[in-house]
Coordinates of C-alpha atoms in Angstrom, one line a residue:
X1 CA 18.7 -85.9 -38.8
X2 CA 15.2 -85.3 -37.6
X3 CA 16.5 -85.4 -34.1
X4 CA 18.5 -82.5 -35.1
X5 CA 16.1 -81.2 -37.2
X6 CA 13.5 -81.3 -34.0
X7 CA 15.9 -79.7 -32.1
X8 CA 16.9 -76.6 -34.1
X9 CA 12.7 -76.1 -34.4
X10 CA 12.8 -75.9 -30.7
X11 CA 15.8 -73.7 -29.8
X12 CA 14.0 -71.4 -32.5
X13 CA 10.5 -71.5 -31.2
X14 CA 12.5 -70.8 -27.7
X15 CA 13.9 -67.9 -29.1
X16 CA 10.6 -66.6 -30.3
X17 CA 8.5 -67.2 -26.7
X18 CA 11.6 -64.9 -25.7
X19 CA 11.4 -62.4 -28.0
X20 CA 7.2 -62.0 -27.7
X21 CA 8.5 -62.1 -23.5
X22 CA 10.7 -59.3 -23.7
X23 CA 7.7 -56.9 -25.8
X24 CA 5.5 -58.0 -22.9
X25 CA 8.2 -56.5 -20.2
X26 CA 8.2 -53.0 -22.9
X27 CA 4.9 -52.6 -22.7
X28 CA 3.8 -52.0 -18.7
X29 CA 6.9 -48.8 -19.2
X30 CA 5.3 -47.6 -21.7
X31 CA 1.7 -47.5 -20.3
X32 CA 3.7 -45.7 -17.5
X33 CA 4.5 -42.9 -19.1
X34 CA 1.6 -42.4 -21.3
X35 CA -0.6 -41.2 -17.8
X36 CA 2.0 -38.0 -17.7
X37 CA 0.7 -36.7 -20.9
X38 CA -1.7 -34.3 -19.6
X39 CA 1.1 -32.8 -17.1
X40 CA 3.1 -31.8 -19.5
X41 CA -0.1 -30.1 -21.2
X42 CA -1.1 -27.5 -18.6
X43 CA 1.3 -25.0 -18.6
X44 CA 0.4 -25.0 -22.7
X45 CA -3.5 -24.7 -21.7
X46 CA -2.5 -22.0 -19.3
X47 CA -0.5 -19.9 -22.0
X48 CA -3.4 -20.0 -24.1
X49 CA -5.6 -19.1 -22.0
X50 CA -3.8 -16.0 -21.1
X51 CA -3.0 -15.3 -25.0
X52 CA -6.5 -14.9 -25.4
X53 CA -7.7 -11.6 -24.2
X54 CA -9.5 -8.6 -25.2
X55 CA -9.6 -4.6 -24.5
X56 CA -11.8 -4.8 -21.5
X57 CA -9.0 -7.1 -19.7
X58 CA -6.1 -4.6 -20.3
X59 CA -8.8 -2.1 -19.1
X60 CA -9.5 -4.1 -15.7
X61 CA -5.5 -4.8 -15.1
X62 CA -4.7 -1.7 -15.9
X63 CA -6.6 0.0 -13.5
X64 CA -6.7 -2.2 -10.8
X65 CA -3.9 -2.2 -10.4
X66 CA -3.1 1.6 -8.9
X67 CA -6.5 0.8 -7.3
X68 CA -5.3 -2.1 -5.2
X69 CA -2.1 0.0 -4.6
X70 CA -4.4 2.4 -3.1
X71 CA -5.7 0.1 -1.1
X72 CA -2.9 -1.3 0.2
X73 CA -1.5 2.2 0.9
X74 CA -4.8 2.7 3.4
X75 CA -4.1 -0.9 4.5
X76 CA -0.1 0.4 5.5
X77 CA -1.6 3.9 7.2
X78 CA -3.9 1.9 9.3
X79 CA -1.1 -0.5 10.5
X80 CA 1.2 2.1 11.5
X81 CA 2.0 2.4 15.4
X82 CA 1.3 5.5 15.8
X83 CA -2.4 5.9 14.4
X84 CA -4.0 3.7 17.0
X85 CA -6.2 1.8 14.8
X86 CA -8.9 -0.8 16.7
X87 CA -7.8 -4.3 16.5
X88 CA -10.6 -5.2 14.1
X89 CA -9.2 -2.2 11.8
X90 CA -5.9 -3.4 12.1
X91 CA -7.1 -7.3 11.5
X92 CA -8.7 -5.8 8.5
X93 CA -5.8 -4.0 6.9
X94 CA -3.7 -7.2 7.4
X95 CA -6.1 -9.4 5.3
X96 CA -6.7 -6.4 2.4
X97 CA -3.1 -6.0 1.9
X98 CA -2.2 -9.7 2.2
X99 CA -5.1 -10.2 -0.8
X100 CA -5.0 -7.8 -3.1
X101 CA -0.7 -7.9 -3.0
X102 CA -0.5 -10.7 -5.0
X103 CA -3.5 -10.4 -7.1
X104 CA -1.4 -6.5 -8.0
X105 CA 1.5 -9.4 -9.2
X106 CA -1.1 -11.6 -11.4
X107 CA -2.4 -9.1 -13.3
X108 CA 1.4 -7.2 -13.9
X109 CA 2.3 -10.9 -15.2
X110 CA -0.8 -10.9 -17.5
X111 CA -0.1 -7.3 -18.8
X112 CA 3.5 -8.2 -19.2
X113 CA 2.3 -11.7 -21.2
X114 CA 0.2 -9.6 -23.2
X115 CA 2.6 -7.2 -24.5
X116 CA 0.7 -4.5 -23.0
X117 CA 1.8 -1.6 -20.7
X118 CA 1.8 -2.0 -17.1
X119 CA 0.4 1.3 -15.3
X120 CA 1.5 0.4 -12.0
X121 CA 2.5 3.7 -10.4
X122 CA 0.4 6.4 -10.0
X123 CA 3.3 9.0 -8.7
X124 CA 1.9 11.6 -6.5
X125 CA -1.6 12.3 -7.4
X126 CA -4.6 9.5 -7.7
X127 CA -6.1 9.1 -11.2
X128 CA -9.6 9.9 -9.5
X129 CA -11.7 8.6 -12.8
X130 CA -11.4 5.2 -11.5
X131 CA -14.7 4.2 -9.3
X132 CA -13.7 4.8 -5.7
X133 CA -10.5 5.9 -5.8
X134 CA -9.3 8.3 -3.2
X135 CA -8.4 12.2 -3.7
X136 CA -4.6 12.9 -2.5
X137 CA -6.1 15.2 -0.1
X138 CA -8.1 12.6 1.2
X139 CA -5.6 10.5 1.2
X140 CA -3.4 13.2 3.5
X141 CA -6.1 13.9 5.7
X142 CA -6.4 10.4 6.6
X143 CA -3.0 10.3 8.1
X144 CA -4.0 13.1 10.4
X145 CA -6.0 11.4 12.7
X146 CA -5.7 8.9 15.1
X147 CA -7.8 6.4 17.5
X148 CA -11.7 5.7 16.8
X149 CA -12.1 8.4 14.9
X150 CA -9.5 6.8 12.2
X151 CA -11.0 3.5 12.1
X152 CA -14.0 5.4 11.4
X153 CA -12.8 7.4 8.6
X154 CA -11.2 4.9 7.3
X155 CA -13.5 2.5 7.3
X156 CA -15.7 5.0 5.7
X157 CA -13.2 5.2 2.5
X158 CA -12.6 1.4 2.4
X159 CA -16.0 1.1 2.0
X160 CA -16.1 3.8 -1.4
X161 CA -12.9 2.0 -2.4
X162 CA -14.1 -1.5 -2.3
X163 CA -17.6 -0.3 -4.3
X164 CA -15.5 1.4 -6.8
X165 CA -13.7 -2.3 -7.2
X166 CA -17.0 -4.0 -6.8
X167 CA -18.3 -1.9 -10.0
X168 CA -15.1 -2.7 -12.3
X169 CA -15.0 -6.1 -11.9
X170 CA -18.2 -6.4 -12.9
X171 CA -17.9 -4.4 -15.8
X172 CA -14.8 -6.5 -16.5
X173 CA -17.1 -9.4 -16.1
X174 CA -19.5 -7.8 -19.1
X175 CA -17.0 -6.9 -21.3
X176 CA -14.3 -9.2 -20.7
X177 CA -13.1 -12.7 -22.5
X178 CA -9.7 -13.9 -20.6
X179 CA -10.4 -16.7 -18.3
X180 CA -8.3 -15.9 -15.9
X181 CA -9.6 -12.2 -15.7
X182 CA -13.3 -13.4 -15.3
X183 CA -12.2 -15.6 -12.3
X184 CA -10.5 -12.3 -10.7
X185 CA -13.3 -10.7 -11.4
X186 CA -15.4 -12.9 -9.6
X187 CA -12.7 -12.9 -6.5
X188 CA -12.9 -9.5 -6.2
X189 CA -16.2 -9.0 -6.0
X190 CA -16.8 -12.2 -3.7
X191 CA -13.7 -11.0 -1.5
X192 CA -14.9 -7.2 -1.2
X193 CA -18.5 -7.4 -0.5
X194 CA -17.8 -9.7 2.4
X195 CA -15.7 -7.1 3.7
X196 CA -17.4 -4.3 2.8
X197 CA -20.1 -6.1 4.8
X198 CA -18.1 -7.0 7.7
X199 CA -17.0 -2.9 8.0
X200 CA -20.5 -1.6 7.3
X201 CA -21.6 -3.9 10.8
X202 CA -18.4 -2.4 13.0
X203 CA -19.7 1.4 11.3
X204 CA -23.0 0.5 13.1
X205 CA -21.5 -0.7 16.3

């Protein structure tokens, strides 16, 4: 009998080492998964981020927007074939267009997030309260001319237009409290004085 007994005390404690085994194999899983926690968080941080916004941030998307449409509208007249932009014009336009394109999409996605009105088309005249925005007739008269005395002109109005930019994202960056629009901010003034710089050395020769 105490054979027996012995025995039965041994398959049992067997079946315990088991058991405490098998909670041992559980656990490295779990501390697996537990790292891809904070993934699964960003996209949350990001919509809060973007919930949280003020008047002065529908004021800067709002009209940046038709501003960097204008801009990319110069950008399109200097790249067409027949205008004979310079190279460095041309190289120009490429890189304004190519940069303020998708920074037109952020901000419609913000507006859109925000429940707020998207006033992305200026139809056929230019809202000229906006700093640096071009007249329509100046807009015409720059696709009059062709050669160096485009990429002068031109030039010339990038230059007003990027100021005009220059002086609502900083007034954006006074005013404003969304994250996301203080960090444009700070793009666009970063990105436009450096080329506002870089055209104001090619107006000097």
């Amino acid at each position: 009998m105490k054979l027996r007994f012995l025995s039965v005390l041994a398959v049992v404690g067997a079946l315990g080492l088991a058991a405490c085994g098998s909670d041992d194999v559980a656990s490295p899983a779990s501390q697996t998964a537990a790292p891809q926690a904070p993934a699964s968080q960003a996209p949350a941080a990001t919509t809060t981020s973007g919930a949280a916004f003020n008047d002065a941030d529908v004021t800067f998307a709002q009209g940046m927007i038709p501003h960097h449409q204008q801009a990319i509208e110069m950008a399109d007249i200097a790249l067409g074939p027949s205008i004979g932009a310079s190279a460095q014009v041309r190289d120009l336009a490429t890189r304004i267009k190519g940069g303020q394109d998708p920074e037109i999409q952020l901000m419609t996605g913000w507006l859109t997030a925000w429940a707020q009105p998207v006033q992305s088309n200026m139809g056929t005249g230019h809202d000229m309260s906006m700093d640096g925005m071009m007249s329509a007739e100046e807009m015409d008269s720059l696709g009059t001319i062709t050669g160096a005395d485009f990429d002068k002109m031109w030039m010339e109005m990038m230059v007003r237009h990027h100021e005009g930019a220059i002086a609502m994202a900083q007034t954006a960056k006074a005013a404003g409290s969304n994250t996301e629009v203080l960090a444009l901010a700070d793009q666009v003034i970063a990105a436009q004085q450096s080329e506002i710089t870089e055209m104001q050395k090619l107006l000097r020769g």
